[in-house]
Amino acid sequence: MEKLRLGVLISGRGSNLQALIDATSDPAYPAEIVLVIANRADAGGLARAKAASIPTLVIPHGQFSDREAFDMALDEALHAAGVDLVCLAGFMRLLTETFAERWRDRLVNIHPSLLPAFKGLDAHAQALAAGVRISGCTVHFVRPAMDAGPIIVQAAVPVMTGDDESSLSARILEAEHLCYPLAVRLIAEGRVQVVGDQAGIAGAATASKPLINPRA
Ligand code: GRF
């Protein structure tokens, strides 16, 4: 069977990119990464892609007159590489509505909270400030509004007494590295159907136990 061709967009260290690289190294995994694009030449994830012999491209956003022009360059590069699904993995640029619509239901993101809670840049700080006992991460299809769109996979992660942003983000990141490859696999297997604002998942087992925090 033809593999789903992934384009991964990064701005930083690329640990989620690494999780996808590791997943795709299994010959049975139904997707392959055909291009990694960074908007910064110093994105640490570029080295991860190179180490895995994946083609990389740096498209510095500062060289474009506006967001539309930058997104057009992204779009062209993704099309030229024959990308089927775009995965945002710590990509720190807001995409235009034009781009989001052009890649509608073929564009996914990972966010370190249980959306729709704690959208935006400082999700961990927001979770700590709100005093939630459980946070987590979400893989979702991208819609023009920030951190919005049909949810594919979520993981619940406990917030511990004494957590700071760094300890909470490290715990959530472990879950992210499981969720992103899973979400991409479900899409690649054709098991994700978007209807309106929701994504239905065919033939997946569901978690059966509540995560309760704290325990007595
Ligand atoms: C992750 O926490 C992801 O949820 C958020 O940005 C971070 C990227 O980390 N969107 P990495 O570059 O994948 O390590």
Coordinates of N, CA and C and ligand atoms in Angstrom, one line a residue:
M1 N 0.8 -1.2 0.0 CA 0.0 0.0 0.0 C 0.9 1.3 0.0
E2 N 0.4 2.3 -0.7 CA 1.1 3.6 -0.8 C 1.1 4.2 0.6
K3 N 2.3 4.7 1.0 CA 2.3 5.4 2.3 C 1.8 6.8 2.2
L4 N 1.2 7.3 3.3 CA 0.8 8.7 3.3 C 2.1 9.6 3.4
R5 N 2.2 10.6 2.6 CA 3.4 11.4 2.5 C 3.3 12.6 3.5
L6 N 4.1 12.7 4.5 CA 4.1 13.8 5.5 C 5.0 14.9 5.2
G7 N 4.6 16.1 5.4 CA 5.5 17.3 5.5 C 5.4 17.8 6.9
V8 N 6.5 17.9 7.6 CA 6.5 18.3 9.0 C 7.1 19.7 9.1
L9 N 6.4 20.6 9.7 CA 6.8 22.0 9.9 C 7.2 22.3 11.3
I10 N 8.4 22.8 11.5 CA 9.0 23.0 12.8 C 9.6 24.4 13.0
S11 N 9.8 24.8 14.2 CA 10.5 26.0 14.5 C 11.6 25.8 15.5
G12 N 11.6 24.6 16.2 CA 12.5 24.5 17.4 C 13.1 23.1 17.4
R13 N 13.2 22.6 18.7 CA 14.0 21.4 18.9 C 13.5 20.1 18.2
G14 N 12.2 20.0 17.9 CA 11.8 18.9 17.1 C 11.6 17.6 17.8
S15 N 11.3 17.6 19.0 CA 11.1 16.3 19.7 C 9.9 15.5 19.2
N16 N 8.8 16.3 18.8 CA 7.7 15.6 18.2 C 8.0 15.1 16.8
L17 N 8.8 15.9 16.0 CA 9.3 15.4 14.8 C 10.1 14.1 15.0
Q18 N 10.9 14.0 16.0 CA 11.7 12.8 16.3 C 10.7 11.6 16.6
A19 N 9.6 11.9 17.3 CA 8.7 10.8 17.5 C 8.1 10.3 16.2
L20 N 7.8 11.2 15.3 CA 7.3 10.8 14.0 C 8.4 10.1 13.2
I21 N 9.6 10.5 13.3 CA 10.7 9.9 12.6 C 10.8 8.4 13.1
D22 N 10.8 8.3 14.4 CA 11.0 7.0 15.0 C 9.8 6.0 14.6
A23 N 8.6 6.6 14.5 CA 7.4 5.8 14.1 C 7.6 5.3 12.7
T24 N 8.0 6.3 11.8 CA 8.1 5.9 10.4 C 9.2 5.0 10.1
S25 N 10.1 4.8 11.0 CA 11.2 3.9 10.8 C 10.8 2.4 10.8
D26 N 9.6 2.2 11.3 CA 9.0 0.9 11.3 C 8.4 0.7 9.9
P27 N 8.8 -0.4 9.1 CA 8.4 -0.6 7.8 C 6.8 -0.7 7.7
A28 N 6.2 -1.1 8.8 CA 4.8 -1.4 8.8 C 4.0 -0.1 9.0
Y29 N 4.7 1.0 9.4 CA 4.0 2.3 9.7 C 3.5 2.8 8.3
P30 N 2.2 3.3 8.3 CA 1.6 3.6 7.0 C 1.9 5.0 6.5
A31 N 2.9 5.7 7.1 CA 3.2 7.1 6.6 C 4.7 7.2 6.5
E32 N 5.2 8.2 5.7 CA 6.6 8.5 5.6 C 6.8 10.0 5.6
I33 N 7.9 10.5 6.1 CA 8.2 11.9 6.1 C 9.0 12.2 4.8
V34 N 8.4 13.1 4.0 CA 9.1 13.4 2.7 C 9.8 14.7 2.7
L35 N 9.4 15.6 3.7 CA 10.0 16.9 3.8 C 9.8 17.5 5.2
V36 N 10.9 18.1 5.7 CA 10.8 18.9 6.9 C 11.1 20.3 6.6
I37 N 10.2 21.2 7.0 CA 10.4 22.7 6.7 C 10.6 23.4 8.0
A38 N 11.6 24.2 8.2 CA 11.7 25.1 9.3 C 11.6 26.5 8.9
N39 N 11.1 27.4 9.7 CA 11.1 28.8 9.4 C 12.3 29.5 10.0
R40 N 13.1 28.7 10.7 CA 14.4 29.3 11.3 C 15.5 28.3 11.0
A41 N 16.6 28.9 10.6 CA 17.8 28.1 10.2 C 18.4 27.4 11.5
D42 N 18.1 27.9 12.7 CA 18.7 27.4 13.9 C 17.7 26.4 14.6
A43 N 16.7 25.9 13.9 CA 15.8 25.0 14.5 C 16.5 23.6 14.7
G44 N 16.6 23.2 16.0 CA 17.3 22.0 16.3 C 16.8 20.8 15.6
G45 N 15.5 20.8 15.3 CA 14.9 19.6 14.6 C 15.5 19.3 13.2
L46 N 16.1 20.4 12.6 CA 16.7 20.1 11.3 C 17.7 19.1 11.3
A47 N 18.5 19.0 12.4 CA 19.6 18.0 12.5 C 19.0 16.6 12.7
R48 N 17.8 16.6 13.3 CA 17.2 15.3 13.5 C 16.7 14.7 12.1
A49 N 16.2 15.6 11.3 CA 15.7 15.2 10.0 C 16.9 14.8 9.1
K50 N 18.0 15.6 9.2 CA 19.2 15.2 8.4 C 19.8 13.9 8.8
A51 N 19.8 13.6 10.1 CA 20.3 12.4 10.6 C 19.5 11.2 10.1
A52 N 18.2 11.5 9.8 CA 17.3 10.4 9.3 C 17.2 10.5 7.7
S53 N 18.1 11.2 7.1 CA 18.2 11.4 5.7 C 16.9 11.9 5.1
I54 N 16.2 12.8 5.8 CA 14.9 13.3 5.3 C 15.3 14.7 4.7
P55 N 14.8 15.0 3.5 CA 15.0 16.3 2.9 C 14.5 17.5 3.8
T56 N 15.3 18.5 3.9 CA 14.9 19.7 4.7 C 15.0 20.9 3.9
L57 N 14.2 21.9 4.4 CA 14.1 23.2 3.7 C 14.0 24.2 4.8
V58 N 14.8 25.3 4.7 CA 14.6 26.5 5.6 C 13.9 27.6 4.8
I59 N 12.7 28.0 5.3 CA 12.0 29.1 4.6 C 11.9 30.2 5.7
P60 N 12.8 31.1 5.8 CA 12.8 32.1 6.8 C 11.6 33.1 6.6
H61 N 10.7 33.2 7.6 CA 9.5 34.0 7.4 C 9.9 35.5 7.3
G62 N 11.0 35.9 7.9 CA 11.4 37.3 7.8 C 11.7 37.8 6.4
Q63 N 11.9 36.8 5.5 CA 12.3 37.2 4.1 C 11.0 37.5 3.2
F64 N 9.9 37.4 3.8 CA 8.6 37.6 3.0 C 7.9 38.9 3.5
S65 N 7.3 39.5 2.5 CA 6.6 40.8 2.8 C 5.4 40.7 3.8
D66 N 4.7 39.5 3.7 CA 3.6 39.3 4.6 C 3.3 37.8 4.8
R67 N 2.4 37.6 5.6 CA 2.0 36.2 5.9 C 1.6 35.4 4.7
E68 N 0.8 36.1 3.8 CA 0.3 35.4 2.6 C 1.4 34.9 1.8
A69 N 2.5 35.7 1.6 CA 3.6 35.4 0.7 C 4.4 34.2 1.4
F70 N 4.6 34.3 2.7 CA 5.3 33.2 3.4 C 4.5 31.9 3.2
D71 N 3.2 31.9 3.5 CA 2.4 30.7 3.4 C 2.4 30.2 2.0
M72 N 2.4 31.1 1.0 CA 2.4 30.6 -0.4 C 3.7 29.8 -0.7
A73 N 4.8 30.3 -0.1 CA 6.1 29.6 -0.3 C 6.0 28.2 0.4
L74 N 5.4 28.1 1.6 CA 5.2 26.8 2.2 C 4.4 25.9 1.3
D75 N 3.3 26.5 0.9 CA 2.4 25.7 0.0 C 3.1 25.1 -1.2
E76 N 3.9 26.0 -1.9 CA 4.6 25.5 -3.1 C 5.5 24.4 -2.7
A77 N 6.3 24.6 -1.6 CA 7.3 23.5 -1.3 C 6.6 22.2 -0.9
L78 N 5.5 22.3 -0.2 CA 4.8 21.1 0.2 C 4.2 20.4 -1.1
H79 N 3.7 21.2 -2.0 CA 3.1 20.6 -3.2 C 4.2 19.9 -4.0
A80 N 5.4 20.6 -4.1 CA 6.5 20.1 -4.9 C 7.0 18.8 -4.4
A81 N 6.9 18.6 -3.1 CA 7.3 17.4 -2.5 C 6.2 16.3 -2.5
G82 N 5.1 16.6 -3.0 CA 4.0 15.6 -3.1 C 3.4 15.3 -1.7
V83 N 3.4 16.3 -0.8 CA 2.9 16.0 0.6 C 1.4 15.8 0.6
D84 N 1.0 14.8 1.3 CA -0.5 14.5 1.5 C -1.0 15.2 2.8
L85 N -0.2 15.1 3.9 CA -0.6 15.6 5.2 C 0.5 16.4 5.8
V86 N 0.1 17.6 6.2 CA 1.1 18.6 6.8 C 0.9 18.4 8.4
C87 N 2.0 18.2 9.0 CA 2.1 18.1 10.5 C 2.8 19.2 11.1
L88 N 2.1 20.1 11.9 CA 2.7 21.2 12.6 C 3.3 20.6 13.9
A89 N 4.6 20.7 14.1 CA 5.2 20.1 15.3 C 6.1 21.2 15.9
G90 N 5.5 22.1 16.7 CA 6.2 23.2 17.3 C 6.5 24.2 16.3
F91 N 5.6 24.5 15.4 CA 5.8 25.5 14.4 C 5.2 26.8 14.9
M92 N 6.0 27.8 15.1 CA 5.6 28.9 15.9 C 5.1 30.1 15.0
R93 N 4.5 29.8 13.9 CA 3.9 30.9 13.1 C 2.4 30.6 12.9
L94 N 1.6 31.6 13.0 CA 0.2 31.5 12.7 C 0.0 31.4 11.2
L95 N -0.7 30.4 10.8 CA -0.9 30.3 9.3 C -2.2 31.1 8.9
T96 N -2.1 31.5 7.6 CA -3.3 32.3 7.1 C -4.5 31.4 6.9
E97 N -5.6 32.1 6.8 CA -6.9 31.4 6.6 C -6.8 30.7 5.2
T98 N -6.1 31.4 4.2 CA -6.0 30.8 2.9 C -5.3 29.5 3.0
F99 N -4.2 29.4 3.7 CA -3.4 28.2 3.8 C -4.2 27.1 4.6
A100 N -4.9 27.5 5.7 CA -5.6 26.5 6.5 C -6.8 26.0 5.6
E101 N -7.4 26.8 4.8 CA -8.5 26.3 4.0 C -8.0 25.4 2.8
R102 N -6.8 25.8 2.3 CA -6.3 25.0 1.2 C -5.9 23.6 1.6
W103 N -5.5 23.5 2.9 CA -5.0 22.2 3.5 C -6.1 21.7 4.4
R104 N -7.3 22.1 4.3 CA -8.4 21.7 5.2 C -8.4 20.1 5.3
D105 N -8.4 19.6 6.5 CA -8.5 18.2 6.8 C -7.2 17.4 6.3
R106 N -6.2 18.2 5.9 CA -4.9 17.6 5.5 C -3.8 18.3 6.3
L107 N -4.2 18.9 7.4 CA -3.2 19.8 8.2 C -3.6 19.5 9.7
V108 N -2.5 19.0 10.4 CA -2.8 18.7 11.8 C -1.7 19.4 12.7
N109 N -2.1 19.5 14.0 CA -1.2 20.2 14.9 C -1.3 19.5 16.2
I110 N -0.2 19.6 17.0 CA -0.2 19.1 18.4 C -0.1 20.3 19.4
H111 N -0.9 20.2 20.4 CA -1.0 21.3 21.4 C -0.9 20.7 22.8
P112 N -0.1 21.4 23.7 CA 0.1 20.7 25.0 C -1.0 21.1 26.0
S113 N -2.2 20.9 25.7 CA -3.3 21.0 26.7 C -4.5 20.1 26.2
L114 N -5.4 19.9 27.0 CA -6.7 19.3 26.6 C -7.6 20.3 26.0
L115 N -7.4 20.5 24.7 CA -8.3 21.6 24.0 C -9.7 21.2 24.2
P116 N -10.6 22.2 24.3 CA -10.4 23.6 24.0 C -9.9 24.4 25.2
A117 N -9.4 23.8 26.3 CA -8.8 24.5 27.4 C -7.4 25.0 27.0
F118 N -7.0 26.2 27.5 CA -5.7 26.6 27.4 C -5.1 26.7 26.0
K119 N -5.8 27.4 25.1 CA -5.2 27.7 23.8 C -4.1 28.7 23.9
G120 N -3.2 28.7 22.9 CA -2.2 29.7 22.8 C -0.8 29.3 23.3
L121 N 0.0 30.2 23.4 CA 1.5 29.9 23.6 C 1.8 29.3 25.0
D122 N 1.2 29.8 26.0 CA 1.6 29.4 27.4 C 0.6 28.5 28.0
A123 N 0.4 27.4 27.3 CA -0.6 26.4 27.8 C -0.3 25.8 29.2
H124 N 1.0 25.6 29.4 CA 1.4 25.0 30.7 C 1.2 26.0 31.8
A125 N 1.6 27.2 31.6 CA 1.4 28.3 32.6 C -0.1 28.5 32.9
Q126 N -0.9 28.4 31.9 CA -2.3 28.6 32.0 C -2.9 27.5 32.9
A127 N -2.4 26.2 32.6 CA -2.9 25.1 33.4 C -2.5 25.2 34.8
L128 N -1.3 25.6 35.1 CA -0.8 25.8 36.5 C -1.6 26.9 37.2
A129 N -1.8 28.0 36.5 CA -2.5 29.1 37.1 C -4.0 28.7 37.4
A130 N -4.6 27.9 36.6 CA -6.0 27.5 36.8 C -6.1 26.4 37.9
G131 N -5.0 25.8 38.2 CA -5.0 24.8 39.3 C -5.7 23.5 38.9
V132 N -5.7 23.2 37.6 CA -6.3 21.9 37.2 C -5.4 20.8 37.7
R133 N -6.0 19.7 38.0 CA -5.3 18.5 38.5 C -4.9 17.6 37.3
I134 N -5.6 17.8 36.2 CA -5.3 17.0 35.0 C -5.2 17.9 33.8
S135 N -4.1 17.8 33.0 CA -4.0 18.5 31.8 C -3.7 17.5 30.7
G136 N -3.0 17.8 29.7 CA -2.7 16.8 28.7 C -2.3 17.4 27.3
C137 N -2.6 16.7 26.3 CA -2.2 17.2 24.9 C -3.3 16.7 24.0
T138 N -3.3 17.4 22.8 CA -4.3 17.2 21.8 C -3.7 17.2 20.4
V139 N -4.1 16.3 19.6 CA -3.7 16.3 18.2 C -5.0 16.6 17.4
H140 N -5.0 17.7 16.6 CA -6.3 18.1 16.0 C -6.0 18.6 14.6
F141 N -7.1 18.5 13.8 CA -7.0 19.2 12.5 C -7.1 20.7 12.7
V142 N -6.4 21.4 11.8 CA -6.2 22.9 12.0 C -7.4 23.6 11.2
R143 N -7.9 24.5 11.9 CA -8.9 25.5 11.4 C -8.3 26.9 11.5
P144 N -8.8 27.9 10.8 CA -8.2 29.2 10.8 C -8.0 29.8 12.2
A145 N -8.9 29.5 13.1 CA -8.8 30.1 14.5 C -7.7 29.3 15.2
M146 N -6.9 30.0 16.0 CA -5.8 29.4 16.7 C -6.2 28.2 17.6
D147 N -5.4 27.1 17.5 CA -5.7 25.9 18.3 C -7.1 25.5 18.3
A148 N -7.7 25.5 17.1 CA -9.1 25.1 17.0 C -9.2 24.0 15.9
G149 N -10.2 23.2 15.9 CA -10.4 22.2 14.9 C -10.7 20.8 15.4
P150 N -11.2 20.0 14.5 CA -11.7 18.6 15.0 C -10.5 17.9 15.7
I151 N -10.9 17.3 16.9 CA -9.9 16.6 17.7 C -9.8 15.2 17.3
I152 N -8.5 14.7 17.1 CA -8.2 13.4 16.7 C -7.9 12.5 17.9
V153 N -6.8 12.9 18.6 CA -6.4 12.1 19.8 C -6.1 13.1 20.9
Q154 N -6.4 12.6 22.1 CA -6.0 13.4 23.3 C -5.4 12.4 24.4
A155 N -4.5 12.9 25.2 CA -4.0 12.2 26.3 C -4.2 13.0 27.6
A156 N -4.7 12.4 28.6 CA -4.8 13.1 29.9 C -3.5 12.9 30.7
V157 N -3.0 13.9 31.3 CA -1.7 13.8 32.1 C -1.9 14.5 33.4
P158 N -1.6 13.9 34.5 CA -1.8 14.5 35.8 C -0.9 15.7 36.1
V159 N -1.4 16.7 36.7 CA -0.6 17.8 37.2 C -0.2 17.4 38.7
M160 N 1.1 17.5 39.0 CA 1.6 17.1 40.3 C 1.8 18.3 41.2
T161 N 1.6 18.1 42.5 CA 1.9 19.1 43.5 C 3.4 19.6 43.3
G162 N 3.6 20.9 43.2 CA 4.9 21.4 43.1 C 5.4 21.5 41.6
D163 N 4.5 21.1 40.7 CA 4.9 21.2 39.3 C 5.2 22.7 38.9
D164 N 6.2 22.9 38.1 CA 6.4 24.2 37.4 C 6.2 23.9 35.9
E165 N 6.4 25.0 35.1 CA 6.2 24.8 33.7 C 7.1 23.7 33.1
S166 N 8.3 23.7 33.6 CA 9.3 22.7 33.0 C 8.9 21.3 33.4
S167 N 8.5 21.0 34.6 CA 8.2 19.6 35.0 C 6.9 19.2 34.3
L168 N 5.9 20.1 34.2 CA 4.6 19.8 33.6 C 4.8 19.6 32.1
S169 N 5.6 20.4 31.5 CA 5.8 20.3 30.0 C 6.5 19.0 29.7
A170 N 7.5 18.6 30.5 CA 8.2 17.4 30.3 C 7.3 16.2 30.4
R171 N 6.4 16.2 31.4 CA 5.5 15.1 31.5 C 4.5 15.0 30.3
I172 N 4.0 16.2 29.9 CA 3.0 16.2 28.8 C 3.7 15.8 27.5
L173 N 5.0 16.2 27.4 CA 5.7 15.9 26.2 C 5.8 14.4 25.9
E174 N 6.0 13.6 27.0 CA 6.0 12.2 26.9 C 4.8 11.7 26.2
A175 N 3.6 12.3 26.6 CA 2.3 11.9 26.0 C 2.2 12.3 24.6
E176 N 2.8 13.5 24.3 CA 2.7 14.0 22.9 C 3.4 13.1 22.0
H177 N 4.5 12.5 22.5 CA 5.3 11.6 21.6 C 4.6 10.3 21.3
L178 N 3.6 10.0 22.1 CA 2.8 8.8 21.8 C 1.6 9.2 20.9
C179 N 1.0 10.4 21.2 CA -0.2 10.8 20.5 C 0.0 11.1 19.1
Y180 N 1.1 11.8 18.8 CA 1.3 12.3 17.4 C 1.4 11.1 16.4
P181 N 2.3 10.2 16.7 CA 2.4 9.0 15.7 C 1.1 8.3 15.6
L182 N 0.3 8.2 16.8 CA -0.9 7.5 16.7 C -1.9 8.2 15.8
A183 N -2.1 9.5 16.0 CA -3.0 10.3 15.2 C -2.7 10.2 13.7
V184 N -1.4 10.3 13.4 CA -1.0 10.2 12.0 C -1.3 8.8 11.4
R185 N -1.1 7.8 12.3 CA -1.4 6.4 11.8 C -2.9 6.2 11.5
L186 N -3.7 6.8 12.4 CA -5.2 6.6 12.2 C -5.6 7.3 10.9
I187 N -5.0 8.5 10.7 CA -5.3 9.2 9.4 C -4.9 8.4 8.2
A188 N -3.6 7.9 8.3 CA -3.1 7.2 7.2 C -3.8 5.9 6.9
E189 N -4.4 5.3 7.9 CA -5.2 4.1 7.7 C -6.6 4.4 7.2
G190 N -6.9 5.7 7.0 CA -8.2 6.1 6.5 C -9.3 5.9 7.6
R191 N -8.9 6.0 8.8 CA -9.9 5.7 9.9 C -10.5 7.0 10.5
V192 N -10.1 8.1 10.0 CA -10.5 9.4 10.6 C -11.5 10.1 9.6
Q193 N -12.7 10.4 10.0 CA -13.7 11.0 9.1 C -14.1 12.3 9.8
V194 N -13.9 13.5 9.1 CA -14.3 14.7 9.7 C -15.7 15.0 9.2
V195 N -16.6 15.2 10.2 CA -18.0 15.7 9.9 C -18.2 16.9 10.7
G196 N -18.4 18.0 10.0 CA -18.6 19.3 10.7 C -17.4 19.6 11.6
D197 N -17.6 19.9 12.8 CA -16.5 20.3 13.7 C -15.9 19.1 14.5
Q198 N -16.3 17.9 14.1 CA -15.8 16.7 14.8 C -15.2 15.7 13.9
A199 N -14.2 15.0 14.5 CA -13.6 13.9 13.8 C -14.0 12.6 14.4
G200 N -14.5 11.7 13.6 CA -14.9 10.4 14.0 C -13.8 9.4 13.8
I201 N -13.5 8.5 14.7 CA -12.5 7.5 14.5 C -13.1 6.1 14.4
A202 N -12.8 5.4 13.3 CA -13.4 4.1 13.0 C -12.5 3.0 13.7
G203 N -13.2 2.1 14.3 CA -12.6 0.9 14.8 C -11.5 1.0 15.8
A204 N -11.5 2.1 16.6 CA -10.5 2.2 17.6 C -11.0 1.8 19.0
A205 N -10.2 1.2 19.8 CA -10.6 0.9 21.2 C -10.5 2.2 21.9
T206 N -11.4 2.3 22.9 CA -11.4 3.6 23.7 C -10.9 3.3 25.1
A207 N -10.3 4.3 25.7 CA -9.9 4.1 27.1 C -11.1 3.9 28.0
S208 N -11.0 3.0 28.9 CA -12.1 2.6 29.7 C -12.1 3.0 31.1
K209 N -10.9 3.5 31.6 CA -10.8 3.9 33.0 C -10.7 5.4 33.2
P210 N -11.3 6.0 34.2 CA -11.0 7.4 34.5 C -9.6 7.6 35.0
L211 N -9.0 8.7 34.7 CA -7.8 9.1 35.3 C -8.2 10.0 36.5
I212 N -7.9 9.6 37.7 CA -8.3 10.4 38.9 C -7.1 11.0 39.5
N213 N -7.1 12.2 39.8 CA -5.9 12.9 40.4 C -6.3 14.0 41.4
P214 N -6.0 14.0 42.7 CA -5.1 13.0 43.3 C -5.8 11.7 43.7
R215 N -5.0 10.8 44.0 CA -5.5 9.5 44.6 C -5.5 9.7 46.1
A216 N -6.4 9.0 46.8 CA -6.5 9.1 48.3 C -5.2 8.6 48.9
Ligands
GRF1 C1 5.2 20.9 21.9 O1 5.0 21.0 23.3 C2 4.0 21.0 21.1 O2 2.8 20.6 21.8 C3 3.9 22.5 20.9 O3 5.2 23.0 20.8 C4 6.1 22.0 21.4 C5 7.1 21.6 20.4 O4 8.1 20.8 20.9 N1 3.0 22.9 19.8 P1 9.1 20.0 20.0 O5 9.8 21.0 19.1 O6 8.3 19.0 19.2 O7 10.1 19.3 20.9

